[in-house]
Amino acid sequence: MQMADEVGLDLVEISPNASPPVCKIMDFGKYKYETQKKEAEARKKQKIIEIKEVKFRPNTDTNDYDVKMRNVFKFLENGDKVKVTLRFRGREMAHLNLGRELLERVAADTEGKGKVENFPKMEGRQMIMLIGPLRN
């Protein structure tokens, strides 16, 4: 502590559990500032994965299906997850097999671009499936 006072710096304990404990003479304020900068830089470089949603109906026609699938591919290429929602209304609830077939078709079409993370499951009146991008 006396050596640190002579130089005008701080005595900082680096690893207290070692025997003997390791200490370093440094400017503690400058050290804290540099670590804050490193953490901010690391946060800046992170890719935040968003969840995009594409909604289908059991009787979605081929052209509408193609347009929605283009959006799915665009989202997956950007590195986002895609939540595919299939909403049933009224008597459509009697034909859940049509909806499952549609979601299986979506999963088959996205085979090269993404992988199914959550397989289709019913939640109330909608069937939901989650597709994540493939790691490069």
CSV table of N, CA and C in Angstrom, one decimal:
chain,number,residue,atom,x,y,z
A,1,MET,N,0.8,-1.2,0.0
A,1,MET,CA,0.0,0.0,0.0
A,1,MET,C,0.9,1.2,0.0
A,2,GLN,N,2.0,1.1,0.7
A,2,GLN,CA,2.9,2.3,0.8
A,2,GLN,C,3.5,2.5,-0.6
A,3,MET,N,3.9,1.4,-1.3
A,3,MET,CA,4.5,1.6,-2.7
A,3,MET,C,3.5,2.2,-3.6
A,4,ALA,N,2.2,1.9,-3.5
A,4,ALA,CA,1.1,2.4,-4.3
A,4,ALA,C,0.9,3.9,-4.0
A,5,ASP,N,1.0,4.3,-2.7
A,5,ASP,CA,0.9,5.7,-2.3
A,5,ASP,C,2.0,6.5,-2.9
A,6,GLU,N,3.2,6.0,-2.9
A,6,GLU,CA,4.4,6.7,-3.4
A,6,GLU,C,4.3,7.0,-4.9
A,7,VAL,N,3.7,6.1,-5.6
A,7,VAL,CA,3.6,6.3,-7.1
A,7,VAL,C,2.3,7.1,-7.4
A,8,GLY,N,1.4,7.2,-6.4
A,8,GLY,CA,0.1,7.9,-6.7
A,8,GLY,C,-0.9,7.1,-7.3
A,9,LEU,N,-0.9,5.8,-7.2
A,9,LEU,CA,-1.8,4.9,-7.8
A,9,LEU,C,-2.6,4.1,-6.7
A,10,ASP,N,-3.4,3.2,-7.2
A,10,ASP,CA,-4.2,2.3,-6.2
A,10,ASP,C,-3.6,0.9,-6.2
A,11,LEU,N,-3.8,0.3,-5.1
A,11,LEU,CA,-3.5,-1.1,-4.9
A,11,LEU,C,-4.8,-1.9,-5.1
A,12,VAL,N,-4.8,-2.8,-6.2
A,12,VAL,CA,-6.0,-3.5,-6.5
A,12,VAL,C,-5.8,-5.0,-6.4
A,13,GLU,N,-6.7,-5.6,-5.7
A,13,GLU,CA,-6.6,-7.1,-5.4
A,13,GLU,C,-7.1,-7.8,-6.7
A,14,ILE,N,-6.3,-8.6,-7.4
A,14,ILE,CA,-6.7,-9.2,-8.6
A,14,ILE,C,-7.4,-10.6,-8.3
A,15,SER,N,-6.7,-11.5,-7.6
A,15,SER,CA,-7.3,-12.7,-7.2
A,15,SER,C,-7.2,-13.0,-5.7
A,16,PRO,N,-8.2,-12.7,-5.0
A,16,PRO,CA,-8.2,-12.8,-3.5
A,16,PRO,C,-8.1,-14.3,-3.0
A,17,ASN,N,-8.5,-15.3,-3.8
A,17,ASN,CA,-8.5,-16.6,-3.3
A,17,ASN,C,-7.2,-17.4,-3.5
A,18,ALA,N,-6.3,-16.8,-4.2
A,18,ALA,CA,-5.0,-17.4,-4.4
A,18,ALA,C,-4.2,-17.3,-3.1
A,19,SER,N,-3.2,-18.2,-3.0
A,19,SER,CA,-2.3,-18.0,-1.8
A,19,SER,C,-0.9,-17.8,-2.3
A,20,PRO,N,-0.2,-16.8,-2.1
A,20,PRO,CA,-0.7,-15.5,-1.5
A,20,PRO,C,-1.6,-14.8,-2.4
A,21,PRO,N,-2.5,-13.9,-1.9
A,21,PRO,CA,-3.4,-13.1,-2.8
A,21,PRO,C,-2.6,-12.2,-3.7
A,22,VAL,N,-3.1,-12.1,-5.0
A,22,VAL,CA,-2.4,-11.3,-6.0
A,22,VAL,C,-3.0,-9.9,-6.0
A,23,CYS,N,-2.0,-8.9,-5.9
A,23,CYS,CA,-2.4,-7.5,-6.0
A,23,CYS,C,-1.6,-6.8,-7.1
A,24,LYS,N,-2.2,-5.7,-7.6
A,24,LYS,CA,-1.5,-5.0,-8.7
A,24,LYS,C,-1.6,-3.5,-8.4
A,25,ILE,N,-0.6,-2.8,-8.7
A,25,ILE,CA,-0.6,-1.3,-8.6
A,25,ILE,C,-1.1,-0.7,-9.9
A,26,MET,N,-2.2,0.0,-9.9
A,26,MET,CA,-2.7,0.6,-11.1
A,26,MET,C,-3.7,1.7,-10.8
A,27,ASP,N,-4.1,2.5,-11.8
A,27,ASP,CA,-5.1,3.5,-11.6
A,27,ASP,C,-6.4,2.8,-11.7
A,28,PHE,N,-7.2,2.7,-10.6
A,28,PHE,CA,-8.4,1.9,-10.6
A,28,PHE,C,-9.5,2.6,-11.4
A,29,GLY,N,-9.6,3.9,-11.4
A,29,GLY,CA,-10.6,4.6,-12.2
A,29,GLY,C,-10.4,4.4,-13.7
A,30,LYS,N,-9.2,4.4,-14.1
A,30,LYS,CA,-8.9,4.1,-15.6
A,30,LYS,C,-9.2,2.7,-15.9
A,31,TYR,N,-8.9,1.8,-15.0
A,31,TYR,CA,-9.2,0.3,-15.2
A,31,TYR,C,-10.7,0.1,-15.3
A,32,LYS,N,-11.5,0.7,-14.5
A,32,LYS,CA,-12.9,0.6,-14.5
A,32,LYS,C,-13.5,1.2,-15.8
A,33,TYR,N,-12.9,2.3,-16.3
A,33,TYR,CA,-13.4,2.9,-17.5
A,33,TYR,C,-13.1,2.0,-18.7
A,34,GLU,N,-11.9,1.4,-18.7
A,34,GLU,CA,-11.5,0.5,-19.9
A,34,GLU,C,-12.4,-0.7,-19.9
A,35,THR,N,-12.7,-1.3,-18.7
A,35,THR,CA,-13.6,-2.5,-18.7
A,35,THR,C,-15.0,-2.1,-19.2
A,36,GLN,N,-15.5,-0.9,-18.8
A,36,GLN,CA,-16.8,-0.5,-19.3
A,36,GLN,C,-16.8,-0.4,-20.8
A,37,LYS,N,-15.7,0.2,-21.3
A,37,LYS,CA,-15.7,0.3,-22.8
A,37,LYS,C,-15.7,-1.0,-23.5
A,38,LYS,N,-14.9,-2.0,-22.9
A,38,LYS,CA,-14.9,-3.3,-23.5
A,38,LYS,C,-16.2,-4.0,-23.5
A,39,GLU,N,-17.0,-3.9,-22.4
A,39,GLU,CA,-18.3,-4.4,-22.3
A,39,GLU,C,-19.3,-3.8,-23.3
A,40,ALA,N,-19.2,-2.5,-23.4
A,40,ALA,CA,-20.1,-1.8,-24.3
A,40,ALA,C,-19.8,-2.2,-25.8
A,41,GLU,N,-18.5,-2.4,-26.1
A,41,GLU,CA,-18.1,-2.8,-27.4
A,41,GLU,C,-18.6,-4.2,-27.7
A,42,ALA,N,-18.6,-5.1,-26.7
A,42,ALA,CA,-19.1,-6.5,-26.8
A,42,ALA,C,-20.6,-6.5,-27.0
A,43,ARG,N,-21.3,-5.6,-26.3
A,43,ARG,CA,-22.7,-5.5,-26.5
A,43,ARG,C,-23.1,-5.0,-27.9
A,44,LYS,N,-22.3,-4.1,-28.4
A,44,LYS,CA,-22.6,-3.5,-29.7
A,44,LYS,C,-22.5,-4.6,-30.8
A,45,LYS,N,-21.6,-5.5,-30.6
A,45,LYS,CA,-21.3,-6.5,-31.7
A,45,LYS,C,-22.3,-7.7,-31.6
A,46,GLN,N,-23.1,-7.8,-30.5
A,46,GLN,CA,-24.1,-8.9,-30.4
A,46,GLN,C,-25.2,-8.7,-31.5
A,47,LYS,N,-25.6,-9.9,-32.0
A,47,LYS,CA,-26.8,-9.9,-32.9
A,47,LYS,C,-28.0,-10.3,-32.1
A,48,ILE,N,-29.0,-9.4,-32.0
A,48,ILE,CA,-30.2,-9.7,-31.2
A,48,ILE,C,-31.1,-10.4,-32.2
A,49,ILE,N,-31.5,-11.6,-31.8
A,49,ILE,CA,-32.4,-12.4,-32.6
A,49,ILE,C,-33.9,-12.0,-32.3
A,50,GLU,N,-34.6,-11.6,-33.3
A,50,GLU,CA,-36.0,-11.2,-33.1
A,50,GLU,C,-36.8,-12.4,-33.6
A,51,ILE,N,-38.1,-12.4,-33.1
A,51,ILE,CA,-39.0,-13.4,-33.6
A,51,ILE,C,-40.0,-12.7,-34.5
A,52,LYS,N,-40.0,-13.1,-35.7
A,52,LYS,CA,-41.0,-12.5,-36.7
A,52,LYS,C,-42.1,-13.5,-36.8
A,53,GLU,N,-43.3,-13.0,-37.1
A,53,GLU,CA,-44.5,-13.9,-37.2
A,53,GLU,C,-45.1,-13.8,-38.6
A,54,VAL,N,-45.5,-15.0,-39.1
A,54,VAL,CA,-46.2,-15.1,-40.4
A,54,VAL,C,-47.4,-15.9,-40.1
A,55,LYS,N,-48.6,-15.3,-40.5
A,55,LYS,CA,-49.9,-16.0,-40.1
A,55,LYS,C,-50.5,-16.6,-41.4
A,56,PHE,N,-50.9,-17.8,-41.2
A,56,PHE,CA,-51.6,-18.6,-42.3
A,56,PHE,C,-53.0,-18.9,-41.8
A,57,ARG,N,-53.9,-19.3,-42.8
A,57,ARG,CA,-55.2,-19.9,-42.5
A,57,ARG,C,-55.2,-21.3,-43.2
A,58,PRO,N,-56.0,-22.2,-42.7
A,58,PRO,CA,-56.0,-23.6,-43.3
A,58,PRO,C,-56.3,-23.6,-44.8
A,59,ASN,N,-57.0,-22.7,-45.3
A,59,ASN,CA,-57.3,-22.7,-46.7
A,59,ASN,C,-56.5,-21.6,-47.5
A,60,THR,N,-55.3,-21.4,-47.1
A,60,THR,CA,-54.4,-20.4,-47.8
A,60,THR,C,-54.1,-21.0,-49.2
A,61,ASP,N,-54.3,-20.1,-50.2
A,61,ASP,CA,-54.1,-20.6,-51.6
A,61,ASP,C,-52.6,-20.6,-51.9
A,62,THR,N,-52.3,-21.1,-53.1
A,62,THR,CA,-50.9,-21.3,-53.4
A,62,THR,C,-50.1,-20.0,-53.6
A,63,ASN,N,-50.8,-19.0,-54.3
A,63,ASN,CA,-50.1,-17.7,-54.5
A,63,ASN,C,-49.8,-17.0,-53.2
A,64,ASP,N,-50.8,-17.0,-52.3
A,64,ASP,CA,-50.6,-16.4,-51.0
A,64,ASP,C,-49.6,-17.1,-50.2
A,65,TYR,N,-49.6,-18.4,-50.3
A,65,TYR,CA,-48.6,-19.3,-49.6
A,65,TYR,C,-47.2,-18.9,-50.1
A,66,ASP,N,-47.0,-18.7,-51.4
A,66,ASP,CA,-45.7,-18.4,-52.0
A,66,ASP,C,-45.2,-17.1,-51.4
A,67,VAL,N,-46.1,-16.1,-51.4
A,67,VAL,CA,-45.7,-14.7,-50.9
A,67,VAL,C,-45.3,-14.8,-49.4
A,68,LYS,N,-46.1,-15.5,-48.6
A,68,LYS,CA,-45.7,-15.6,-47.2
A,68,LYS,C,-44.4,-16.4,-47.0
A,69,MET,N,-44.2,-17.4,-47.8
A,69,MET,CA,-43.0,-18.2,-47.7
A,69,MET,C,-41.8,-17.4,-48.1
A,70,ARG,N,-41.9,-16.4,-49.1
A,70,ARG,CA,-40.8,-15.5,-49.4
A,70,ARG,C,-40.5,-14.7,-48.2
A,71,ASN,N,-41.5,-14.2,-47.4
A,71,ASN,CA,-41.2,-13.5,-46.2
A,71,ASN,C,-40.5,-14.4,-45.2
A,72,VAL,N,-40.9,-15.6,-45.1
A,72,VAL,CA,-40.3,-16.6,-44.1
A,72,VAL,C,-38.8,-16.7,-44.5
A,73,PHE,N,-38.5,-16.9,-45.8
A,73,PHE,CA,-37.1,-17.1,-46.2
A,73,PHE,C,-36.3,-15.8,-45.9
A,74,LYS,N,-36.9,-14.6,-46.2
A,74,LYS,CA,-36.2,-13.4,-45.9
A,74,LYS,C,-35.8,-13.2,-44.5
A,75,PHE,N,-36.8,-13.6,-43.6
A,75,PHE,CA,-36.6,-13.5,-42.1
A,75,PHE,C,-35.4,-14.4,-41.7
A,76,LEU,N,-35.5,-15.6,-42.2
A,76,LEU,CA,-34.4,-16.6,-41.9
A,76,LEU,C,-33.1,-16.2,-42.3
A,77,GLU,N,-33.0,-15.6,-43.5
A,77,GLU,CA,-31.7,-15.2,-44.0
A,77,GLU,C,-31.1,-14.0,-43.2
A,78,ASN,N,-32.0,-13.2,-42.6
A,78,ASN,CA,-31.6,-12.1,-41.8
A,78,ASN,C,-31.2,-12.6,-40.4
A,79,GLY,N,-31.3,-13.9,-40.1
A,79,GLY,CA,-30.9,-14.4,-38.8
A,79,GLY,C,-32.0,-14.4,-37.8
A,80,ASP,N,-33.2,-14.1,-38.1
A,80,ASP,CA,-34.3,-14.0,-37.2
A,80,ASP,C,-35.1,-15.4,-37.1
A,81,LYS,N,-35.7,-15.6,-36.0
A,81,LYS,CA,-36.6,-16.8,-35.9
A,81,LYS,C,-38.0,-16.4,-36.4
A,82,VAL,N,-38.7,-17.4,-36.9
A,82,VAL,CA,-40.0,-17.2,-37.5
A,82,VAL,C,-41.0,-18.0,-36.8
A,83,LYS,N,-42.1,-17.3,-36.3
A,83,LYS,CA,-43.2,-18.0,-35.6
A,83,LYS,C,-44.3,-18.1,-36.7
A,84,VAL,N,-44.6,-19.3,-37.1
A,84,VAL,CA,-45.7,-19.6,-38.0
A,84,VAL,C,-46.9,-19.9,-37.3
A,85,THR,N,-47.9,-19.0,-37.5
A,85,THR,CA,-49.2,-19.2,-36.8
A,85,THR,C,-50.3,-19.5,-37.8
A,86,LEU,N,-51.1,-20.5,-37.4
A,86,LEU,CA,-52.2,-21.0,-38.3
A,86,LEU,C,-53.4,-20.8,-37.4
A,87,ARG,N,-54.3,-19.9,-37.9
A,87,ARG,CA,-55.5,-19.5,-37.1
A,87,ARG,C,-56.7,-20.2,-37.7
A,88,PHE,N,-57.5,-20.9,-36.8
A,88,PHE,CA,-58.7,-21.6,-37.2
A,88,PHE,C,-59.9,-20.7,-36.8
A,89,ARG,N,-60.9,-20.7,-37.6
A,89,ARG,CA,-62.1,-19.9,-37.3
A,89,ARG,C,-63.4,-20.8,-37.5
A,90,GLY,N,-64.3,-20.8,-36.6
A,90,GLY,CA,-65.6,-21.5,-36.8
A,90,GLY,C,-65.4,-23.0,-37.1
A,91,ARG,N,-66.0,-23.4,-38.2
A,91,ARG,CA,-66.0,-24.8,-38.6
A,91,ARG,C,-64.6,-25.3,-39.0
A,92,GLU,N,-63.7,-24.5,-39.2
A,92,GLU,CA,-62.3,-24.9,-39.6
A,92,GLU,C,-61.7,-25.8,-38.4
A,93,MET,N,-62.2,-25.6,-37.2
A,93,MET,CA,-61.7,-26.4,-36.1
A,93,MET,C,-62.0,-27.9,-36.3
A,94,ALA,N,-62.9,-28.3,-37.1
A,94,ALA,CA,-63.2,-29.7,-37.4
A,94,ALA,C,-62.1,-30.3,-38.3
A,95,HIS,N,-61.3,-29.4,-39.0
A,95,HIS,CA,-60.3,-29.9,-39.9
A,95,HIS,C,-58.9,-29.6,-39.5
A,96,LEU,N,-58.5,-30.0,-38.3
A,96,LEU,CA,-57.2,-29.7,-37.8
A,96,LEU,C,-56.1,-30.4,-38.6
A,97,ASN,N,-56.5,-31.5,-39.2
A,97,ASN,CA,-55.5,-32.2,-40.0
A,97,ASN,C,-55.0,-31.4,-41.2
A,98,LEU,N,-55.9,-30.6,-41.8
A,98,LEU,CA,-55.5,-29.7,-42.9
A,98,LEU,C,-54.5,-28.7,-42.5
A,99,GLY,N,-54.7,-28.2,-41.3
A,99,GLY,CA,-53.7,-27.2,-40.8
A,99,GLY,C,-52.4,-27.8,-40.5
A,100,ARG,N,-52.4,-29.0,-39.9
A,100,ARG,CA,-51.1,-29.7,-39.6
A,100,ARG,C,-50.4,-30.0,-40.9
A,101,GLU,N,-51.1,-30.4,-42.0
A,101,GLU,CA,-50.5,-30.7,-43.2
A,101,GLU,C,-49.8,-29.4,-43.8
A,102,LEU,N,-50.5,-28.3,-43.6
A,102,LEU,CA,-50.0,-27.0,-44.1
A,102,LEU,C,-48.7,-26.7,-43.4
A,103,LEU,N,-48.7,-26.9,-42.1
A,103,LEU,CA,-47.4,-26.6,-41.3
A,103,LEU,C,-46.3,-27.5,-41.6
A,104,GLU,N,-46.7,-28.8,-41.9
A,104,GLU,CA,-45.6,-29.8,-42.3
A,104,GLU,C,-45.1,-29.4,-43.7
A,105,ARG,N,-45.9,-28.8,-44.5
A,105,ARG,CA,-45.4,-28.4,-45.8
A,105,ARG,C,-44.5,-27.2,-45.7
A,106,VAL,N,-44.8,-26.3,-44.7
A,106,VAL,CA,-43.9,-25.1,-44.4
A,106,VAL,C,-42.6,-25.6,-43.9
A,107,ALA,N,-42.6,-26.6,-43.0
A,107,ALA,CA,-41.4,-27.2,-42.5
A,107,ALA,C,-40.5,-27.8,-43.6
A,108,ALA,N,-41.2,-28.5,-44.5
A,108,ALA,CA,-40.5,-29.2,-45.6
A,108,ALA,C,-39.9,-28.2,-46.5
A,109,ASP,N,-40.6,-27.0,-46.8
A,109,ASP,CA,-40.1,-26.0,-47.7
A,109,ASP,C,-38.9,-25.2,-47.1
A,110,THR,N,-38.8,-25.1,-45.8
A,110,THR,CA,-37.8,-24.4,-45.1
A,110,THR,C,-36.6,-25.3,-44.8
A,111,GLU,N,-36.6,-26.5,-45.3
A,111,GLU,CA,-35.5,-27.5,-44.9
A,111,GLU,C,-34.1,-26.9,-45.0
A,112,GLY,N,-33.8,-26.3,-46.1
A,112,GLY,CA,-32.4,-25.9,-46.4
A,112,GLY,C,-32.0,-24.6,-45.7
A,113,LYS,N,-33.0,-23.7,-45.3
A,113,LYS,CA,-32.8,-22.4,-44.8
A,113,LYS,C,-32.9,-22.4,-43.3
A,114,GLY,N,-33.7,-23.2,-42.7
A,114,GLY,CA,-33.9,-23.2,-41.2
A,114,GLY,C,-34.3,-24.6,-40.7
A,115,LYS,N,-34.4,-24.6,-39.4
A,115,LYS,CA,-34.8,-25.9,-38.8
A,115,LYS,C,-35.9,-25.6,-37.8
A,116,VAL,N,-36.8,-26.6,-37.7
A,116,VAL,CA,-38.0,-26.4,-36.8
A,116,VAL,C,-37.5,-26.6,-35.4
A,117,GLU,N,-37.8,-25.6,-34.6
A,117,GLU,CA,-37.4,-25.6,-33.2
A,117,GLU,C,-38.6,-26.1,-32.3
A,118,ASN,N,-39.8,-25.6,-32.5
A,118,ASN,CA,-41.0,-26.1,-31.8
A,118,ASN,C,-41.9,-26.7,-32.9
A,119,PHE,N,-42.2,-27.9,-32.8
A,119,PHE,CA,-43.1,-28.6,-33.8
A,119,PHE,C,-44.5,-28.1,-33.5
A,120,PRO,N,-45.4,-28.2,-34.6
A,120,PRO,CA,-46.8,-27.6,-34.5
A,120,PRO,C,-47.5,-28.1,-33.2
A,121,LYS,N,-48.1,-27.2,-32.5
A,121,LYS,CA,-48.9,-27.6,-31.4
A,121,LYS,C,-50.1,-26.6,-31.3
A,122,MET,N,-51.2,-27.1,-30.8
A,122,MET,CA,-52.4,-26.3,-30.7
A,122,MET,C,-52.4,-25.4,-29.4
A,123,GLU,N,-52.7,-24.2,-29.6
A,123,GLU,CA,-52.9,-23.3,-28.4
A,123,GLU,C,-54.2,-22.5,-28.6
A,124,GLY,N,-55.3,-23.1,-28.1
A,124,GLY,CA,-56.6,-22.5,-28.3
A,124,GLY,C,-57.1,-22.7,-29.7
A,125,ARG,N,-57.3,-21.7,-30.4
A,125,ARG,CA,-57.8,-21.8,-31.8
A,125,ARG,C,-56.7,-21.6,-32.8
A,126,GLN,N,-55.5,-21.6,-32.4
A,126,GLN,CA,-54.4,-21.5,-33.3
A,126,GLN,C,-53.3,-22.6,-33.1
A,127,MET,N,-52.7,-22.9,-34.2
A,127,MET,CA,-51.6,-23.9,-34.2
A,127,MET,C,-50.3,-23.1,-34.4
A,128,ILE,N,-49.3,-23.4,-33.6
A,128,ILE,CA,-48.1,-22.5,-33.7
A,128,ILE,C,-46.8,-23.4,-33.9
A,129,MET,N,-45.9,-22.9,-34.7
A,129,MET,CA,-44.7,-23.7,-34.9
A,129,MET,C,-43.6,-22.6,-35.0
A,130,LEU,N,-42.4,-22.9,-34.5
A,130,LEU,CA,-41.3,-22.0,-34.4
A,130,LEU,C,-40.1,-22.5,-35.3
A,131,ILE,N,-39.6,-21.7,-36.2
A,131,ILE,CA,-38.5,-22.1,-37.1
A,131,ILE,C,-37.3,-21.2,-36.8
A,132,GLY,N,-36.2,-21.7,-36.6
A,132,GLY,CA,-35.0,-21.0,-36.4
A,132,GLY,C,-34.0,-21.0,-37.5
A,133,PRO,N,-33.2,-20.0,-37.7
A,133,PRO,CA,-32.2,-20.0,-38.8
A,133,PRO,C,-31.1,-21.1,-38.6
A,134,LEU,N,-30.6,-21.6,-39.7
A,134,LEU,CA,-29.4,-22.5,-39.6
A,134,LEU,C,-28.2,-21.8,-39.3
A,135,ARG,N,-27.3,-22.4,-38.5
A,135,ARG,CA,-26.0,-21.8,-38.1
A,135,ARG,C,-25.1,-21.9,-39.3
A,136,ASN,N,-24.3,-20.9,-39.6
A,136,ASN,CA,-23.4,-20.9,-40.7
A,136,ASN,C,-22.0,-21.4,-40.2
